[in-house]
XYZ file of C-alpha atoms in Angstrom:
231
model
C -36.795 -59.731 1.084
C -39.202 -62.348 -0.889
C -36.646 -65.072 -3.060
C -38.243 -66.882 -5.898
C -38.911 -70.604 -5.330
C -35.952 -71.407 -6.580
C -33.304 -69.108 -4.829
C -35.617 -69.501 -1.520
C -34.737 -73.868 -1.856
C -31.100 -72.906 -2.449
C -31.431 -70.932 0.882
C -32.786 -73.363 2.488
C -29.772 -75.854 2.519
C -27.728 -73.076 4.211
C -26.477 -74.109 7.539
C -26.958 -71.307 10.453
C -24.269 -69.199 11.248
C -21.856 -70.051 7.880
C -19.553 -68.479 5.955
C -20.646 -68.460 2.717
C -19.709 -68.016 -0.849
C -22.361 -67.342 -4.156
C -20.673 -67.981 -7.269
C -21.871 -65.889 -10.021
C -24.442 -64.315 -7.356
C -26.234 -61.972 -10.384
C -28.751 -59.708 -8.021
C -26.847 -60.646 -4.666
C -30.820 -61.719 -3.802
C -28.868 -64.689 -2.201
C -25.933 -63.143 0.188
C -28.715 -60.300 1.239
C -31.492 -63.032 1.903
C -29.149 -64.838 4.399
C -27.299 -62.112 6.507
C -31.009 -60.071 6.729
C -32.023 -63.468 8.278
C -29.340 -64.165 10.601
C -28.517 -67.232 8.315
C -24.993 -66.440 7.504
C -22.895 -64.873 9.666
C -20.581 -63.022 6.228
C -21.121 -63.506 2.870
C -19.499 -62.981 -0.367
C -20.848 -62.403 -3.376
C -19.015 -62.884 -6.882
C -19.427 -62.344 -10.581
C -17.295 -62.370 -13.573
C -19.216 -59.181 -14.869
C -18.243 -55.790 -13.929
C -21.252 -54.144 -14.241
C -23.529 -57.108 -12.503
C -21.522 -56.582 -9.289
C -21.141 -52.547 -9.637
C -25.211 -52.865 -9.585
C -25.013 -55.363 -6.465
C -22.554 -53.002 -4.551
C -24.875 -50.328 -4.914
C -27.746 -52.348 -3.873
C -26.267 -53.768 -0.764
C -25.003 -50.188 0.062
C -28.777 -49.241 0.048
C -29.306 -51.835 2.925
C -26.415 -50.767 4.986
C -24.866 -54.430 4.409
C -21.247 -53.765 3.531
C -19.728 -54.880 6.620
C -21.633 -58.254 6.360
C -21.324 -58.939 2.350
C -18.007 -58.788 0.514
C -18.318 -58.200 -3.334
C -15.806 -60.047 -5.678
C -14.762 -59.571 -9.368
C -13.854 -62.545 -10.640
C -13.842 -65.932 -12.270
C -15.507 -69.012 -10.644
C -13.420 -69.938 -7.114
C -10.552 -67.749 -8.085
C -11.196 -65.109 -5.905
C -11.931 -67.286 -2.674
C -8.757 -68.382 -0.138
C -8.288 -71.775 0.847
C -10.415 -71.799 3.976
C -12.273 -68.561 4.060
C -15.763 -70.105 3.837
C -17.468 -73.195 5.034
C -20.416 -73.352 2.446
C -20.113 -72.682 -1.316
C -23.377 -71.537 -3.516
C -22.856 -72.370 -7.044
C -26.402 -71.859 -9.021
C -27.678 -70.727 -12.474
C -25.055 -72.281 -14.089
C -24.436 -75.447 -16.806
C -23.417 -78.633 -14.768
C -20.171 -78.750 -16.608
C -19.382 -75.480 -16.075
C -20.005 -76.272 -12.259
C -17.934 -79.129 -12.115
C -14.999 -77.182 -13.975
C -15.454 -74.286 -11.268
C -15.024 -77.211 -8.134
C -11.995 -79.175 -10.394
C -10.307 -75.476 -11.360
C -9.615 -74.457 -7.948
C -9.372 -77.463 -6.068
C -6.699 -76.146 -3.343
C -9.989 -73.873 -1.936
C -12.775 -76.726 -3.055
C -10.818 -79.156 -0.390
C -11.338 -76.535 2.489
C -15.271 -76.550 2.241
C -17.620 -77.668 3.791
C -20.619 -77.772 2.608
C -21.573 -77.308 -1.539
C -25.206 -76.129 -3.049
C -25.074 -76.741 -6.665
C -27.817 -75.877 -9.290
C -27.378 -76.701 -12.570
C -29.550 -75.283 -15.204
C -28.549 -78.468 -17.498
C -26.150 -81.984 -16.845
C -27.293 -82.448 -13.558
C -26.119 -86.086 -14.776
C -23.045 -84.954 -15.248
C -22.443 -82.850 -12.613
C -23.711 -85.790 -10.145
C -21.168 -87.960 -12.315
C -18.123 -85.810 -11.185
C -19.234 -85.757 -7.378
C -19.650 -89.602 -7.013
C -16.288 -89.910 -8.724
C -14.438 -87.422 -6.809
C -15.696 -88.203 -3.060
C -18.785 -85.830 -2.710
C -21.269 -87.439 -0.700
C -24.858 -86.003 -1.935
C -26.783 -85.791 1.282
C -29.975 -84.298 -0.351
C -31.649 -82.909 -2.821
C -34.537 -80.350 -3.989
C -36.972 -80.345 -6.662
C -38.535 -76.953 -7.812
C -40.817 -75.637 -10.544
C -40.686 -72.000 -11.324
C -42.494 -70.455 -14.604
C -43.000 -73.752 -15.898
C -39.391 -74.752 -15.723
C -37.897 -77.736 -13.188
C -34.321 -76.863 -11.383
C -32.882 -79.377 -9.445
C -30.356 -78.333 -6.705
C -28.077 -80.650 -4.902
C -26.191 -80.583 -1.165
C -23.518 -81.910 -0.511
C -19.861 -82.481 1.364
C -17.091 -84.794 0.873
C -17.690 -88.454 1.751
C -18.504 -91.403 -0.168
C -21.457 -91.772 -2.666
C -23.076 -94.695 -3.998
C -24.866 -95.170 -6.770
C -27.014 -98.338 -7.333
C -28.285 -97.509 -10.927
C -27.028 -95.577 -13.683
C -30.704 -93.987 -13.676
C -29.968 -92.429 -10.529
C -27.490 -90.394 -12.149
C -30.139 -88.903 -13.960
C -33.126 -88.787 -11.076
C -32.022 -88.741 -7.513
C -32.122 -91.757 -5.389
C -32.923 -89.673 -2.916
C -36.270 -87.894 -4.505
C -36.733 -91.280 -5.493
C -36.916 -92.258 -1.469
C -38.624 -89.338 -0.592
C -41.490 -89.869 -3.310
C -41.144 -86.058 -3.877
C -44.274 -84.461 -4.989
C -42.560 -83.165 -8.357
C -41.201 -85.941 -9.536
C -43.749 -87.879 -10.837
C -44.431 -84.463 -13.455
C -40.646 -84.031 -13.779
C -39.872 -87.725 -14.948
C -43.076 -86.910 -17.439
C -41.749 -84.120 -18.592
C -38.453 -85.609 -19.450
C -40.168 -88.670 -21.001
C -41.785 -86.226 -23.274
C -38.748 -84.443 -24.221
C -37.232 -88.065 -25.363
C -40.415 -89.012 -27.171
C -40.114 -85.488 -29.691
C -36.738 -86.745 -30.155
C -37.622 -90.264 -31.030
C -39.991 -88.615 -33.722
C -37.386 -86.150 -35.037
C -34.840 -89.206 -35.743
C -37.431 -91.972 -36.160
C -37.198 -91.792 -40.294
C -33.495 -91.050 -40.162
C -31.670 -94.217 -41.938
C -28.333 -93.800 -40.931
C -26.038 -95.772 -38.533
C -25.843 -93.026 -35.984
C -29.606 -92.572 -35.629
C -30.532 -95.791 -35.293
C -27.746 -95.781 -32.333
C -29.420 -92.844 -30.597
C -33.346 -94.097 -31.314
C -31.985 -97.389 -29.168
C -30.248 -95.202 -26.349
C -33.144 -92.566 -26.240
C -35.849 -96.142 -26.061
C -33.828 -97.560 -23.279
C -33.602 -93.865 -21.319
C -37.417 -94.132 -21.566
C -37.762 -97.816 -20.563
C -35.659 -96.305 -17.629
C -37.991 -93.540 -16.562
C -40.528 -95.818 -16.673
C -39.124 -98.440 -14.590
C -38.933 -94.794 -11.767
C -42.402 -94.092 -12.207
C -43.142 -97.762 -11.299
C -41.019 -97.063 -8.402
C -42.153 -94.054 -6.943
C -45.736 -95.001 -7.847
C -45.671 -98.701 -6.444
């Protein structure tokens, strides 16, 4: 099986021979990928919709993989014991909604090990909620698919430190790395804030002139990255 750029980075932060768990695993392309690969020793795929997961039963019957990949109806951790896996795929999902899913159930979010997180939006926020509740973020991946950047995020429970309030927004660690992306990425965002400093630019009203300052600053920010990773 061939995974899309994105699913094939989230695969790549899976340790050998783990037990793993994909939240709200939509085509079960993930749980398939890993067992077919030796990767994962069982898997278990879950999804709050019926009919996604009567569609991924049937395809994993098709590959002979029911021994290796357990199917789950269900909401977010709910359906996982306290220590039945060791590494815990949450993807395609809002930040907030990903840091209510490890909050929710935190009786089985203290047994595991390792966490692969990819939010679709509030990756600030969602690397907010780890620093503050004792995930260390170990590393991270930057990906462009169809024109759209995903960040994903690995990491297990330890200490994290974070030096800048920027880095909440852009990863120290790309930072480091001087990822090839991230110069494009932290353009792309910088041209996001620029249509909104246009949009509220001839607004007169208390509020606006709050957010044209906050949105200026976010952008001196950015900047001050680019210098970084460029310097």
């Amino acid at each position: 099986m061939k995974l899309s750029n994105r699913l094939m980075a989230i695969a790549n932060f899976v340790p050998k021979n783990s037990i793993v768990a994909d939240i709200g695993t939509d085509h079960g392309y993930i749980p398939v990928y890993l067992i077919e690969n030796s990767i994962s020793k069982k898997a278990i795929g879950t999804d709050i919709s019926k009919g996604s997961l009567d569609k991924i039963i049937e395809y994993i019957k098709t590959l002979n993989l029911e021994d290796k990949i357990d199917t789950r109806l269900g909401d977010g951790l709910e359906v996982i014991k306290p220590f039945e896996i060791d590494t815990l795929i949450i993807a395609g999902m809002g930040g907030l909604l990903i840091r209510d899913i490890l909050e929710k159930n935190k009786d089985v979010t203290e047994t595991i090990v390792n966490f692969i997180l990819q939010p679709m939006v509030a990756a600030k926020e969602l690397r907010e909620y780890l620093v503050e509740n004792n995930f260390k973020i170990l590393k991270e991946e930057l990906v462009k698919e169809e024109n759209k950047y995903y960040e994903i995020i690995f990491a297990k429970k330890g200490k994290s430190y974070i030096e800048k309030e920027i880095h909440y927004e852009i990863s120290p660690l790309l930072i480091k790395e001087k990822h090839p992306l991230l110069k494009e990425f932290i353009q792309f965002r910088m041209m996001e804030l620029n249509k909104i400093l246009e949009e509220i630019k001839d607004v007169n009203t208390e509020k606006s002139k709050e957010r044209y300052l906050e949105v200026m600053n976010k952008i001196k920010d950015y900047k001050g990255v680019l210098e970084e990773i460029e310097g």
